[in-house]
XYZ file of C-alpha atoms in Angstrom:
86
model
C 41.586 -10.631 -13.332
C 38.459 -9.497 -11.484
C 37.638 -10.802 -8.024
C 34.789 -9.901 -5.718
C 35.863 -7.942 -2.711
C 33.822 -7.895 0.470
C 33.251 -4.189 -0.221
C 31.662 -4.891 -3.618
C 29.014 -7.326 -2.379
C 25.537 -5.748 -2.465
C 24.445 -6.994 0.948
C 26.465 -7.157 4.125
C 27.302 -10.642 5.395
C 24.611 -10.566 8.124
C 21.840 -9.178 5.884
C 20.409 -12.583 4.962
C 20.319 -13.575 8.618
C 18.616 -10.258 9.437
C 15.959 -10.809 6.762
C 15.222 -14.271 8.097
C 14.903 -12.940 11.654
C 12.564 -10.207 10.432
C 10.289 -12.695 8.631
C 10.229 -15.029 11.631
C 9.370 -12.066 13.847
C 6.562 -11.009 11.515
C 5.109 -14.539 11.483
C 5.278 -14.833 15.272
C 3.716 -11.377 15.662
C 0.850 -12.323 13.336
C 0.204 -15.537 15.267
C 0.332 -13.739 18.590
C -2.023 -11.029 17.304
C -4.490 -13.612 16.027
C -4.405 -15.417 19.367
C -5.052 -12.210 21.309
C -7.900 -11.308 18.934
C -9.510 -14.694 19.544
C -9.211 -14.320 23.299
C -10.802 -10.882 23.328
C -13.432 -11.442 20.628
C -16.795 -10.151 21.875
C -18.861 -13.015 20.440
C -18.681 -16.577 19.146
C -17.274 -17.144 15.666
C -20.593 -18.224 14.140
C -22.336 -15.095 15.412
C -19.526 -12.858 14.220
C -19.631 -14.431 10.747
C -23.425 -13.910 10.573
C -23.119 -10.258 11.591
C -20.274 -9.715 9.143
C -22.234 -11.337 6.298
C -25.298 -9.218 7.079
C -23.193 -6.038 7.120
C -21.543 -6.936 3.792
C -24.966 -7.534 2.196
C -26.192 -4.169 3.491
C -23.168 -2.359 2.083
C -23.519 -4.167 -1.245
C -27.197 -3.224 -1.501
C -26.497 0.411 -0.630
C -23.613 0.733 -3.059
C -25.605 -0.963 -5.816
C -28.340 1.648 -5.470
C -25.789 4.450 -5.484
C -24.167 3.144 -8.646
C -27.542 2.908 -10.402
C -28.460 6.430 -9.270
C -25.157 7.753 -10.564
C -25.640 5.936 -13.882
C -29.119 7.460 -14.281
C -27.877 10.961 -13.485
C -24.985 10.626 -15.929
C -27.337 9.347 -18.646
C -29.704 12.289 -18.131
C -26.834 14.772 -18.205
C -25.411 13.177 -21.353
C -28.806 13.410 -23.111
C -29.186 17.023 -21.978
C -25.779 17.967 -23.349
C -26.433 16.173 -26.655
C -29.673 18.149 -27.121
C -27.851 21.373 -26.367
C -25.005 20.681 -28.821
C -27.074 18.973 -31.505
């Protein structure tokens, strides 16, 4: 007859309690960090959101142009290679 020994259990008896403490600590740390960030924020939320939105639009516009430039260069190179092989 097979019985489970304490030595055969995958996790030690206090492991579940340790996991719970870790998750609670992570949640409290996240809340504390968010609170500190709000206290030390350099500007009001509305202004920060506007600046962030403007920066995201700028990055999107720049990357869109880069992607189109890359596509054009790849197309030209592909046509050049086809002429050379064909």
